[in-house]
Coordinates of C-alpha atoms and ligand atoms in Angstrom, one line a residue:
Chain A
M14 CA -123.3 -12.0 98.9
P15 CA -125.6 -9.2 98.0
A16 CA -125.8 -6.0 100.1
A17 CA -128.5 -6.3 102.8
I18 CA -130.0 -3.1 101.5
A19 CA -129.0 -1.3 98.3
V20 CA -130.6 2.0 97.6
R21 CA -129.6 3.5 94.3
N22 CA -130.3 7.1 93.3
V23 CA -133.8 7.1 94.8
C24 CA -136.0 10.1 94.5
K25 CA -139.4 10.4 96.1
Y26 CA -141.8 13.3 95.7
F27 CA -145.0 14.3 97.5
G28 CA -146.5 16.6 95.0
A29 CA -143.8 19.1 94.2
F30 CA -142.1 18.4 97.6
C31 CA -138.9 16.4 97.3
A32 CA -138.8 14.0 100.3
L33 CA -135.9 11.9 99.0
D34 CA -133.3 13.6 96.8
H35 CA -131.1 11.1 94.9
V36 CA -130.4 8.9 97.9
D37 CA -127.6 6.4 97.4
L38 CA -126.9 4.0 100.2
E39 CA -125.6 0.5 100.6
I40 CA -125.8 -1.4 103.9
Q41 CA -123.8 -4.7 104.1
A42 CA -125.1 -7.8 105.8
G43 CA -124.2 -7.9 109.5
E44 CA -124.0 -4.1 109.9
F45 CA -125.5 -2.2 112.8
F46 CA -126.5 1.0 110.9
A47 CA -127.9 4.3 112.1
L48 CA -130.1 6.5 110.0
L49 CA -130.0 9.9 111.6
G50 CA -131.5 13.3 110.8
P51 CA -133.8 15.9 112.2
N52 CA -137.6 15.5 112.0
G53 CA -138.8 15.7 108.4
A54 CA -135.4 14.7 107.0
G55 CA -136.9 11.7 105.1
K56 CA -135.9 8.8 107.3
T57 CA -139.3 7.3 107.5
T58 CA -139.9 7.9 103.8
L59 CA -136.7 6.1 103.0
I60 CA -137.7 3.2 105.3
H61 CA -141.1 3.1 103.5
T62 CA -139.5 2.8 100.1
I63 CA -137.3 -0.1 101.3
A64 CA -140.3 -1.8 102.9
G65 CA -142.6 -1.3 99.8
L66 CA -145.0 0.9 101.8
S67 CA -144.1 3.7 99.5
V68 CA -142.8 3.5 95.9
A69 CA -139.8 5.4 94.8
D70 CA -140.4 7.8 91.8
S71 CA -137.0 7.0 90.4
G72 CA -134.0 4.8 91.3
S73 CA -134.1 1.3 92.7
V74 CA -134.1 -0.5 96.0
H75 CA -133.0 -4.0 96.7
V76 CA -133.2 -6.0 99.9
M77 CA -130.7 -9.0 99.9
G78 CA -130.6 -8.8 96.2
S79 CA -134.3 -8.8 95.6
H80 CA -136.0 -5.8 93.9
V81 CA -138.6 -4.4 96.3
V82 CA -141.2 -3.8 93.6
S83 CA -140.7 -6.5 91.0
Q84 CA -139.6 -9.2 93.5
Y85 CA -141.6 -7.9 96.4
R86 CA -142.4 -11.3 97.9
Q87 CA -138.8 -12.4 98.2
A88 CA -137.7 -8.9 99.3
R89 CA -140.4 -8.7 102.1
R90 CA -139.5 -12.2 103.4
Q91 CA -136.0 -10.9 104.0
L92 CA -137.1 -7.8 105.9
G93 CA -138.7 -7.1 109.3
V94 CA -139.8 -3.5 109.9
V95 CA -140.9 -1.9 113.1
P96 CA -143.0 1.1 112.0
Q97 CA -142.6 4.5 113.7
E98 CA -146.3 4.9 114.5
L99 CA -147.6 2.8 117.4
V100 CA -150.2 0.6 115.7
F101 CA -152.0 -2.6 116.7
D102 CA -155.1 -4.6 116.0
P103 CA -157.5 -4.2 118.9
F104 CA -159.3 -7.4 118.1
F105 CA -156.5 -9.8 119.1
T106 CA -154.3 -10.8 122.0
V107 CA -150.5 -10.7 121.8
R108 CA -150.2 -14.4 121.0
E109 CA -152.9 -14.2 118.3
T110 CA -151.3 -11.2 116.8
L111 CA -148.0 -13.0 116.5
R112 CA -149.6 -16.2 115.2
I113 CA -151.4 -14.3 112.5
Q114 CA -148.3 -12.3 111.6
S115 CA -146.4 -15.6 111.2
G116 CA -149.2 -16.9 109.0
Y117 CA -148.9 -13.9 106.6
Y118 CA -145.3 -15.1 106.0
G119 CA -146.5 -18.6 105.2
I120 CA -145.4 -20.1 108.6
A121 CA -148.2 -22.4 109.7
D122 CA -146.8 -23.4 113.1
N123 CA -144.4 -20.9 114.7
T124 CA -145.1 -21.7 118.3
A125 CA -141.5 -22.4 119.4
W126 CA -140.1 -19.2 117.9
I127 CA -143.1 -17.1 119.1
N128 CA -142.5 -18.5 122.6
E129 CA -138.9 -17.5 122.4
I130 CA -139.4 -14.0 121.2
I131 CA -142.2 -13.5 123.7
T132 CA -139.9 -14.5 126.5
R133 CA -136.9 -12.5 125.2
L134 CA -139.0 -9.4 124.9
G135 CA -140.4 -9.7 128.4
L136 CA -144.0 -10.3 127.1
A137 CA -144.5 -13.7 128.7
D138 CA -147.1 -12.6 131.3
K139 CA -148.9 -10.6 128.7
A140 CA -149.1 -13.3 126.0
N141 CA -152.9 -13.7 126.4
T142 CA -153.7 -10.1 127.0
N143 CA -155.7 -8.1 124.4
M144 CA -153.5 -5.6 122.6
R145 CA -155.9 -2.8 123.4
T146 CA -155.1 -3.0 127.1
L147 CA -151.3 -3.0 126.9
S148 CA -149.3 0.1 127.7
G149 CA -147.5 2.0 125.0
G150 CA -144.1 0.4 125.8
M151 CA -145.6 -3.1 125.7
K152 CA -147.3 -2.4 122.4
R153 CA -143.9 -1.3 121.1
R154 CA -142.4 -4.6 122.2
V155 CA -145.2 -6.5 120.4
M156 CA -144.4 -4.5 117.2
V157 CA -140.8 -5.6 117.5
A158 CA -141.9 -9.2 118.0
Q159 CA -144.1 -8.9 114.9
A160 CA -141.2 -7.8 112.8
L161 CA -139.3 -10.9 113.9
V162 CA -141.8 -13.7 113.5
H163 CA -140.2 -14.8 110.2
K164 CA -136.6 -14.4 111.4
P165 CA -135.7 -11.8 108.8
P166 CA -132.0 -11.4 108.1
V167 CA -132.6 -7.6 107.8
I168 CA -134.4 -5.7 110.5
I169 CA -135.3 -2.0 110.4
L170 CA -136.5 -0.1 113.5
D171 CA -138.0 3.4 113.0
E172 CA -137.6 5.2 116.3
P173 CA -138.2 2.1 118.4
T174 CA -137.5 3.8 121.7
A175 CA -139.6 7.0 121.2
G176 CA -141.8 7.4 124.2
V177 CA -140.4 4.3 125.9
D178 CA -139.1 4.5 129.5
V179 CA -135.3 4.1 130.2
E180 CA -135.5 0.6 131.6
L181 CA -137.3 -0.8 128.6
R182 CA -135.1 1.1 126.3
Q183 CA -132.1 -0.6 127.8
S184 CA -133.5 -4.1 127.6
L185 CA -134.7 -3.5 124.0
W186 CA -131.2 -2.4 122.9
D187 CA -129.7 -5.4 124.7
F188 CA -132.1 -7.6 122.7
I189 CA -131.4 -5.9 119.4
R190 CA -127.6 -6.0 120.0
Q191 CA -128.0 -9.7 120.6
L192 CA -129.8 -10.1 117.3
N193 CA -127.0 -8.3 115.6
I194 CA -124.5 -10.6 117.1
E195 CA -126.5 -13.6 115.9
G196 CA -126.0 -12.2 112.4
H197 CA -129.0 -10.0 111.7
T198 CA -128.4 -6.7 109.9
I199 CA -129.9 -3.9 111.9
V200 CA -130.9 -0.4 110.7
L201 CA -132.4 2.0 113.1
T202 CA -133.4 5.6 113.5
T203 CA -133.4 7.3 116.8
H204 CA -133.3 10.8 118.4
Y205 CA -131.1 9.5 121.2
L206 CA -127.7 10.1 119.6
E207 CA -125.8 8.6 122.5
E208 CA -127.7 5.4 121.9
A209 CA -126.8 5.4 118.2
E210 CA -123.2 6.2 119.1
A211 CA -123.0 3.3 121.5
L212 CA -124.7 0.7 119.3
C213 CA -124.0 1.4 115.6
N214 CA -120.9 0.9 113.6
R215 CA -122.0 3.0 110.6
V216 CA -124.1 6.1 110.1
A217 CA -125.9 8.0 107.4
M218 CA -127.2 11.5 108.1
L219 CA -130.1 12.8 106.2
K220 CA -131.1 16.4 105.8
H221 CA -133.9 17.6 103.5
G222 CA -134.0 14.2 101.8
K223 CA -130.3 14.2 101.0
V224 CA -127.6 12.0 102.5
I225 CA -125.1 14.6 103.8
A226 CA -122.8 12.2 105.6
L227 CA -122.1 8.5 105.3
N228 CA -119.3 7.0 107.3
S229 CA -118.2 4.6 110.0
M230 CA -119.1 6.0 113.4
Q231 CA -115.4 6.4 114.4
N232 CA -114.4 8.2 111.2
L233 CA -117.3 10.4 111.3
I234 CA -116.6 11.6 114.8
S235 CA -112.9 12.0 114.3
T236 CA -113.1 13.8 111.0
M237 CA -116.2 15.7 111.4
A238 CA -116.2 16.9 114.9
V239 CA -114.1 20.0 115.1
G240 CA -113.0 21.1 118.5
Y241 CA -113.7 20.2 122.1
T242 CA -115.9 21.4 124.8
L243 CA -114.4 22.9 127.9
C244 CA -116.6 22.9 131.0
L245 CA -115.8 25.3 133.8
K246 CA -117.4 25.7 137.2
L247 CA -116.7 29.2 138.2
Q248 CA -116.8 30.5 141.7
P249 CA -120.3 31.6 142.7
D250 CA -121.6 35.1 141.7
T251 CA -119.0 35.6 138.9
S252 CA -119.5 35.4 135.2
L253 CA -117.2 35.1 132.2
P254 CA -115.4 38.2 131.1
P255 CA -116.9 39.8 127.9
A256 CA -114.0 38.6 125.7
L257 CA -114.9 34.9 126.5
Q258 CA -118.7 35.3 126.2
E259 CA -118.6 34.6 122.5
K260 CA -117.0 31.2 123.0
K261 CA -119.8 30.2 125.3
T262 CA -122.0 27.5 123.8
G263 CA -124.1 26.5 126.8
C264 CA -124.6 26.1 130.5
R265 CA -125.2 22.8 132.2
N266 CA -125.3 21.8 135.9
G267 CA -123.9 25.2 136.9
C268 CA -121.0 24.8 134.5
V269 CA -120.4 27.1 131.5
E270 CA -119.4 25.3 128.3
L271 CA -116.9 26.8 126.0
K272 CA -116.1 25.7 122.5
I273 CA -112.4 25.4 121.7
D274 CA -110.6 24.3 118.6
N275 CA -107.5 22.8 120.2
Y276 CA -105.7 22.4 123.5
T277 CA -103.5 25.5 123.2
Q278 CA -106.6 27.7 123.6
I279 CA -107.0 26.4 127.1
E280 CA -103.9 28.3 128.2
S281 CA -105.3 31.7 127.1
I282 CA -108.7 31.1 128.5
L283 CA -107.2 30.4 131.9
A284 CA -105.0 33.4 131.6
Q285 CA -108.0 35.7 130.8
L286 CA -109.9 34.3 133.8
R287 CA -107.0 34.9 136.1
Q288 CA -106.7 38.4 134.9
A289 CA -110.3 39.0 135.6
G290 CA -109.9 37.6 139.1
I291 CA -112.3 34.7 138.6
Q292 CA -111.5 31.4 140.3
I293 CA -112.3 28.1 138.8
Q294 CA -113.8 25.4 141.1
E295 CA -113.9 22.6 138.5
M296 CA -112.7 22.0 135.0
Q297 CA -113.4 19.3 132.5
L298 CA -112.5 18.7 128.8
L299 CA -115.1 16.8 126.8
Q300 CA -114.2 14.8 123.7
P301 CA -116.3 15.4 120.7
D302 CA -119.3 13.0 120.2
L303 CA -121.9 12.2 117.7
E304 CA -124.1 15.0 118.9
D305 CA -121.4 17.5 118.0
V306 CA -121.1 16.0 114.6
F307 CA -124.8 16.1 114.2
V308 CA -125.1 19.7 115.3
N309 CA -122.2 20.7 113.0
L310 CA -123.7 18.9 110.0
M311 CA -127.2 20.2 110.4
N312 CA -125.9 23.7 110.7
S313 CA -123.6 23.6 107.8
S314 CA -124.8 23.4 104.2
L315 CA -122.0 21.5 102.6
P316 CA -122.5 17.8 101.9
Q317 CA -119.9 15.7 103.5
T318 CA -120.1 12.3 101.9
Q319 CA -117.2 9.8 101.6
Chain B
M24 CA -151.7 -20.8 100.7
T25 CA -150.9 -20.4 104.4
G26 CA -150.7 -16.6 104.0
F27 CA -154.1 -16.4 102.3
L28 CA -155.7 -18.8 104.8
T29 CA -154.3 -16.8 107.7
L30 CA -155.7 -13.5 106.4
L31 CA -159.0 -15.2 105.8
Y32 CA -159.0 -16.6 109.3
K33 CA -158.2 -13.2 110.7
E34 CA -161.0 -11.6 108.8
L35 CA -163.4 -14.2 109.9
L36 CA -162.3 -13.9 113.5
R37 CA -162.7 -10.2 113.4
F38 CA -166.4 -10.3 112.8
W39 CA -167.0 -13.5 114.7
K40 CA -165.5 -12.0 117.9
V41 CA -168.1 -9.2 117.8
G42 CA -170.9 -11.4 116.4
F43 CA -173.5 -9.6 118.5
Q44 CA -173.0 -6.5 116.3
T45 CA -172.1 -8.2 113.1
I46 CA -174.5 -11.1 112.9
L47 CA -177.3 -10.8 115.5
A48 CA -178.1 -7.1 115.2
P49 CA -178.5 -7.2 111.4
V50 CA -180.7 -10.3 111.7
V51 CA -183.0 -8.5 114.1
S52 CA -183.2 -5.3 112.0
T53 CA -184.0 -7.3 108.9
L54 CA -186.8 -9.0 110.8
L55 CA -188.1 -5.6 111.8
Y56 CA -188.4 -4.7 108.1
L57 CA -190.3 -7.9 107.5
L58 CA -192.7 -7.1 110.4
I59 CA -193.4 -3.5 109.2
F60 CA -193.8 -4.2 105.5
F61 CA -195.9 -7.2 106.1
H62 CA -198.3 -5.4 108.3
V63 CA -198.6 -2.4 106.1
L64 CA -198.9 -4.2 102.8
K65 CA -200.3 -7.7 103.5
A66 CA -203.8 -6.9 102.3
H67 CA -202.7 -5.1 99.1
V68 CA -200.2 -7.2 97.3
E69 CA -200.1 -10.6 95.8
V70 CA -197.1 -10.8 93.4
Y71 CA -197.2 -14.4 92.4
Q72 CA -200.3 -16.5 92.5
G73 CA -200.7 -18.4 95.7
V74 CA -197.7 -16.7 97.3
S75 CA -198.6 -14.4 100.2
Y76 CA -196.8 -11.1 100.4
A77 CA -194.8 -12.0 103.5
V78 CA -193.5 -15.1 101.8
F79 CA -192.7 -13.1 98.7
L80 CA -190.9 -10.6 100.8
I81 CA -188.7 -13.1 102.7
P82 CA -186.2 -14.0 100.0
G83 CA -185.8 -10.4 99.0
L84 CA -185.1 -9.4 102.6
V85 CA -182.7 -12.3 103.1
M86 CA -180.8 -11.3 100.0
M87 CA -180.8 -7.7 101.1
A88 CA -179.3 -8.7 104.4
V89 CA -176.7 -10.9 102.7
M90 CA -175.6 -8.0 100.4
Q91 CA -175.6 -5.3 103.0
N92 CA -173.6 -7.3 105.5
A93 CA -171.1 -8.5 102.9
F94 CA -170.5 -4.8 102.0
A95 CA -170.3 -3.7 105.6
N96 CA -167.8 -6.4 106.4
A97 CA -165.2 -5.7 103.7
S98 CA -165.6 -1.9 103.8
S99 CA -165.5 -1.5 107.6
S100 CA -162.6 -3.9 108.0
M101 CA -160.6 -2.1 105.3
I102 CA -161.3 1.4 106.6
Q103 CA -160.7 0.4 110.2
S104 CA -157.3 -1.1 109.4
K105 CA -156.4 1.9 107.3
I106 CA -157.4 4.5 109.9
S107 CA -155.9 2.7 112.9
G108 CA -152.8 2.0 110.7
N109 CA -152.6 -1.7 111.4
I110 CA -153.1 -2.4 107.7
V111 CA -149.3 -1.9 107.6
F112 CA -148.8 -5.4 108.9
V113 CA -150.5 -6.8 105.9
L114 CA -148.8 -4.4 103.5
L115 CA -145.3 -5.4 104.9
S116 CA -146.0 -9.1 104.4
P117 CA -145.4 -11.0 101.2
L118 CA -149.1 -11.6 100.7
T119 CA -150.1 -11.0 97.0
Y120 CA -152.8 -8.6 95.9
R121 CA -155.0 -11.4 94.9
E122 CA -154.6 -13.2 98.2
I123 CA -155.5 -10.0 100.0
F124 CA -158.5 -9.5 97.8
F125 CA -159.9 -13.0 98.0
A126 CA -159.4 -13.2 101.8
Y127 CA -161.4 -10.0 102.2
I128 CA -164.3 -11.0 100.0
L129 CA -164.5 -14.6 101.2
A130 CA -164.9 -13.3 104.8
S131 CA -167.6 -11.0 103.5
V132 CA -169.3 -13.8 101.8
A133 CA -169.2 -15.8 105.0
R134 CA -170.7 -13.0 107.0
G135 CA -173.4 -12.3 104.4
L136 CA -174.4 -16.0 104.3
L137 CA -174.5 -16.2 108.1
V138 CA -176.7 -13.2 108.4
G139 CA -178.9 -14.4 105.5
A140 CA -179.2 -17.8 107.0
G141 CA -180.1 -16.3 110.4
V142 CA -182.9 -14.2 108.8
Y143 CA -184.2 -17.1 106.8
L144 CA -184.3 -19.5 109.8
V145 CA -186.1 -17.1 112.1
T146 CA -188.8 -16.3 109.5
E147 CA -189.4 -20.0 109.1
L148 CA -190.6 -20.1 112.6
F149 CA -193.6 -18.1 111.4
F150 CA -193.9 -18.6 107.7
E151 CA -193.3 -21.4 105.3
T152 CA -191.1 -20.2 102.3
P153 CA -190.9 -22.8 99.6
I154 CA -187.5 -23.8 98.3
Y155 CA -187.8 -24.6 94.6
W156 CA -184.2 -24.9 93.5
P157 CA -181.5 -24.6 96.2
V158 CA -178.6 -24.4 93.7
W159 CA -179.8 -21.0 92.4
I160 CA -180.2 -19.8 95.9
W161 CA -176.6 -20.7 96.7
I162 CA -175.2 -19.3 93.5
F163 CA -176.9 -15.9 93.8
A164 CA -176.2 -15.6 97.5
I165 CA -172.5 -16.4 97.0
L166 CA -172.1 -14.2 93.9
G167 CA -174.1 -11.4 95.4
S168 CA -172.2 -11.3 98.6
G169 CA -168.9 -11.6 96.7
L170 CA -169.9 -8.6 94.5
L171 CA -170.9 -6.5 97.5
G172 CA -167.7 -7.6 99.3
A173 CA -165.6 -6.5 96.3
L174 CA -167.5 -3.2 96.4
G175 CA -166.8 -3.0 100.1
V176 CA -163.1 -3.4 99.4
I177 CA -163.2 -0.6 96.8
A178 CA -165.2 1.7 99.1
G179 CA -162.9 0.9 102.1
I180 CA -159.8 1.7 100.1
W181 CA -161.2 4.8 98.6
A182 CA -162.7 6.4 101.7
D183 CA -160.4 8.4 103.9
K184 CA -162.9 8.9 106.7
F185 CA -165.9 7.1 108.1
D186 CA -168.3 9.7 106.8
Q187 CA -167.1 9.2 103.2
L188 CA -167.8 5.5 103.7
A189 CA -171.2 6.3 105.0
A190 CA -171.8 8.5 101.9
F191 CA -170.8 5.6 99.6
Q192 CA -173.2 3.4 101.5
N193 CA -176.1 5.9 101.6
F194 CA -175.9 7.2 98.1
I195 CA -174.9 4.0 96.2
I196 CA -175.5 0.8 98.1
I197 CA -178.8 1.5 99.8
P198 CA -180.6 3.1 96.8
L199 CA -179.5 0.3 94.6
T200 CA -180.7 -2.2 97.1
F201 CA -184.0 -0.6 97.8
L202 CA -184.7 -0.1 94.1
S203 CA -183.9 -3.6 93.2
G204 CA -187.3 -5.2 93.8
V205 CA -186.8 -6.3 97.4
F206 CA -190.2 -5.1 98.4
Y207 CA -192.1 -5.5 95.2
S208 CA -192.1 -7.1 91.8
I209 CA -191.1 -4.5 89.2
H210 CA -194.0 -5.5 87.1
S211 CA -196.1 -3.4 89.4
L212 CA -194.0 -0.3 88.5
P213 CA -194.6 2.3 85.8
P214 CA -192.6 1.6 82.6
V215 CA -189.9 4.3 83.3
W216 CA -189.1 2.7 86.7
Q217 CA -189.2 -0.7 85.2
F218 CA -186.6 0.4 82.7
L219 CA -184.4 2.0 85.4
S220 CA -184.7 -1.1 87.5
H221 CA -183.3 -3.1 84.6
L222 CA -180.2 -1.0 84.7
N223 CA -179.6 -1.9 88.3
P224 CA -177.3 -4.9 88.7
F225 CA -178.7 -5.5 92.2
F226 CA -182.1 -6.2 90.6
Y227 CA -180.8 -9.3 88.9
M228 CA -179.3 -10.7 92.1
I229 CA -182.6 -10.4 94.0
D230 CA -184.5 -11.7 91.0
G231 CA -182.3 -14.7 90.5
F232 CA -182.2 -15.4 94.2
R233 CA -186.0 -15.3 94.4
Y234 CA -186.2 -17.7 91.5
G235 CA -184.5 -20.3 93.7
F236 CA -187.4 -20.1 96.1
F237 CA -190.5 -19.8 93.8
G238 CA -189.3 -21.1 90.5
A239 CA -190.7 -17.9 89.1
S240 CA -189.0 -14.5 88.4
D241 CA -189.1 -11.5 86.2
F242 CA -186.1 -12.7 84.2
S243 CA -184.7 -16.1 83.4
P244 CA -182.1 -16.9 86.1
Y245 CA -179.6 -17.7 83.3
V246 CA -179.8 -14.1 82.1
S247 CA -179.5 -12.8 85.7
L248 CA -176.5 -15.1 86.3
C249 CA -174.7 -13.8 83.2
I250 CA -175.2 -10.2 84.3
V251 CA -174.2 -10.8 87.9
I252 CA -171.1 -12.7 86.8
A253 CA -170.1 -9.9 84.5
C254 CA -170.6 -7.3 87.2
F255 CA -168.7 -9.4 89.8
T256 CA -165.8 -9.8 87.4
A257 CA -165.7 -6.1 86.5
V258 CA -165.8 -5.0 90.1
S259 CA -163.3 -7.6 91.3
L260 CA -160.8 -6.6 88.6
L261 CA -161.2 -2.9 89.6
A262 CA -160.6 -3.9 93.3
I263 CA -157.5 -6.0 92.5
R264 CA -156.2 -3.2 90.4
M265 CA -156.6 -0.7 93.2
L266 CA -154.8 -3.1 95.5
R267 CA -152.0 -3.7 93.0
S268 CA -151.4 0.0 92.3
G269 CA -151.3 0.7 96.0
Y270 CA -154.0 3.4 95.6
K271 CA -154.4 5.1 99.0
L272 CA -152.5 2.3 100.7
R273 CA -149.0 2.7 99.5
H274 CA -147.8 6.2 98.8
Ligands
LIG4 N1 -147.7 11.0 102.8 C1 -147.1 12.2 102.8 N2 -147.6 13.2 102.1 C2 -147.0 14.4 102.0 N3 -145.8 14.6 102.6 C3 -145.2 13.7 103.3 C4 -145.9 12.4 103.4 N4 -145.1 11.6 104.2 C5 -144.0 12.4 104.6 N5 -144.1 13.6 104.0 C6 -143.1 14.7 104.2 O1 -141.9 14.2 103.8 C7 -140.9 14.7 104.7 C8 -140.1 13.6 105.3 O2 -140.9 13.0 106.3 P1 -140.4 11.7 107.1 O3 -139.8 10.7 106.1 O4 -141.5 11.2 107.9 O5 -139.3 12.3 108.0 P2 -138.5 11.8 109.2 O6 -139.0 10.3 109.4 O7 -137.1 11.9 108.9 O8 -138.9 12.6 110.4 C9 -141.6 15.6 105.7 O9 -141.5 16.9 105.3 C10 -143.1 15.1 105.6 O10 -143.9 16.2 105.9
LIG5 MG1 -139.8 9.4 111.0

């Protein structure tokens, strides 16, 4: 079975600017894959080269074994893409939009499946509403539905939850998780790292057009995240002694956060606080998460691919 | 075939849903041209013997409406999809470049013919325009609207903003249309202008179209047909090439 998506040595330039720098990436069928990176890292550009919206300057891209340029028809039939920008055709209703999108893929009568995705995405009572009058979140759901009309084995979602309220985000993820369980390969980008951590089993991190990390979610967190976060709630009107200030990484809900490398440092921190006569009201030790890895990677300059 | 038919259906529905703007309004404005030119020029001009100026004018105006609306349809559909971004749904699909091209121009032909038929039918309430040879009328109306539809595809892909599209229309399409003998027979022009008119492909569309009504024209309709087919082929190949290369559509 071919890889769901195979990106080999892809470079993409906009003028002299290098948006994708020798990207090598293989995503297997059935994976739930996260493509992460700060704004401008090249995530959307990479998705565009996979979808044929943009053409790589060098290297090759295959979707389910079909080359995205020379075999674009087969490749595009295997792929459903939810673009990052909120776009719609103001001339049509939700149902018309989905019927037309099915037709583009050569499906003359898709009523049963359209009804199913409309229901599963909570669009049933908007089916005959004009696209123009839908809220942003609803338009986003229609875009997801449009990407699914031809039941593609590979689905790519570019920031599907940007600007979407919490409740919708949750139901959208439930739906996408269900699709993954049914066998679809899912690739997504998101700025909500806790969502990616909860959903995805593998991650690639992009920075300046380069893949700087590619690993399973578990490995990435256990190997890349150094240290823990110690949260302390101090007695009111006191502050950390100067010696500890440099370990402080933040302040949340009235707790100060200290970065530590291992458990043994807790001992000395507590000793220093006791010496300074400061009482601790609450204490919590946080395990590293994807966000720590992300911050680490984005601040370091060494590539960490394995 | 389903993919192509769906895109064609979508393009037809797009203008049909706003038929007031896309069909009725151009019919009315073309009739205003007829009214004004007829009143200004009726006493002065007799182009063909026994043909009143109004009746001479009608086929030219019908063809002008056919061409302008074919151009407007393809170009505005293309630029609207591009600017609003929803062209992405076509670009993501497995539709071929030729399917996209033919869907756009066939919808343009349909709109051109509808507006042209509307203008013709209304004028027949007041005048009686002979029909000498309907086949020529159909051939030139279809090829002319196809050619302008293809030009519309090119302009719509090329233009990044609406004012660039308006410039294309104002500096290329409208002058070529107005200087193509819609309002006069070029025999009444000084030799230099006659020569320039012969370089204008739009002239042959109007001339051939008019032949279908009166059985008389400046050039043989076969000559006009060859020139129009050559232009249609060249413009279509350019449009398909632009679509294939992804010019301004795929980075
Ligand atoms: N059409 C374009 N022309 C010029 N530069 C572009 C174009 N598209 C993207 N870029 C640049 O490429 C870089 C990557 O953009 P993008 O792929 O959208 O990043 P991301 O999706 O990770 O936020 C950015 O610096 C962006 O400015
Ligand atoms: Mg992006």
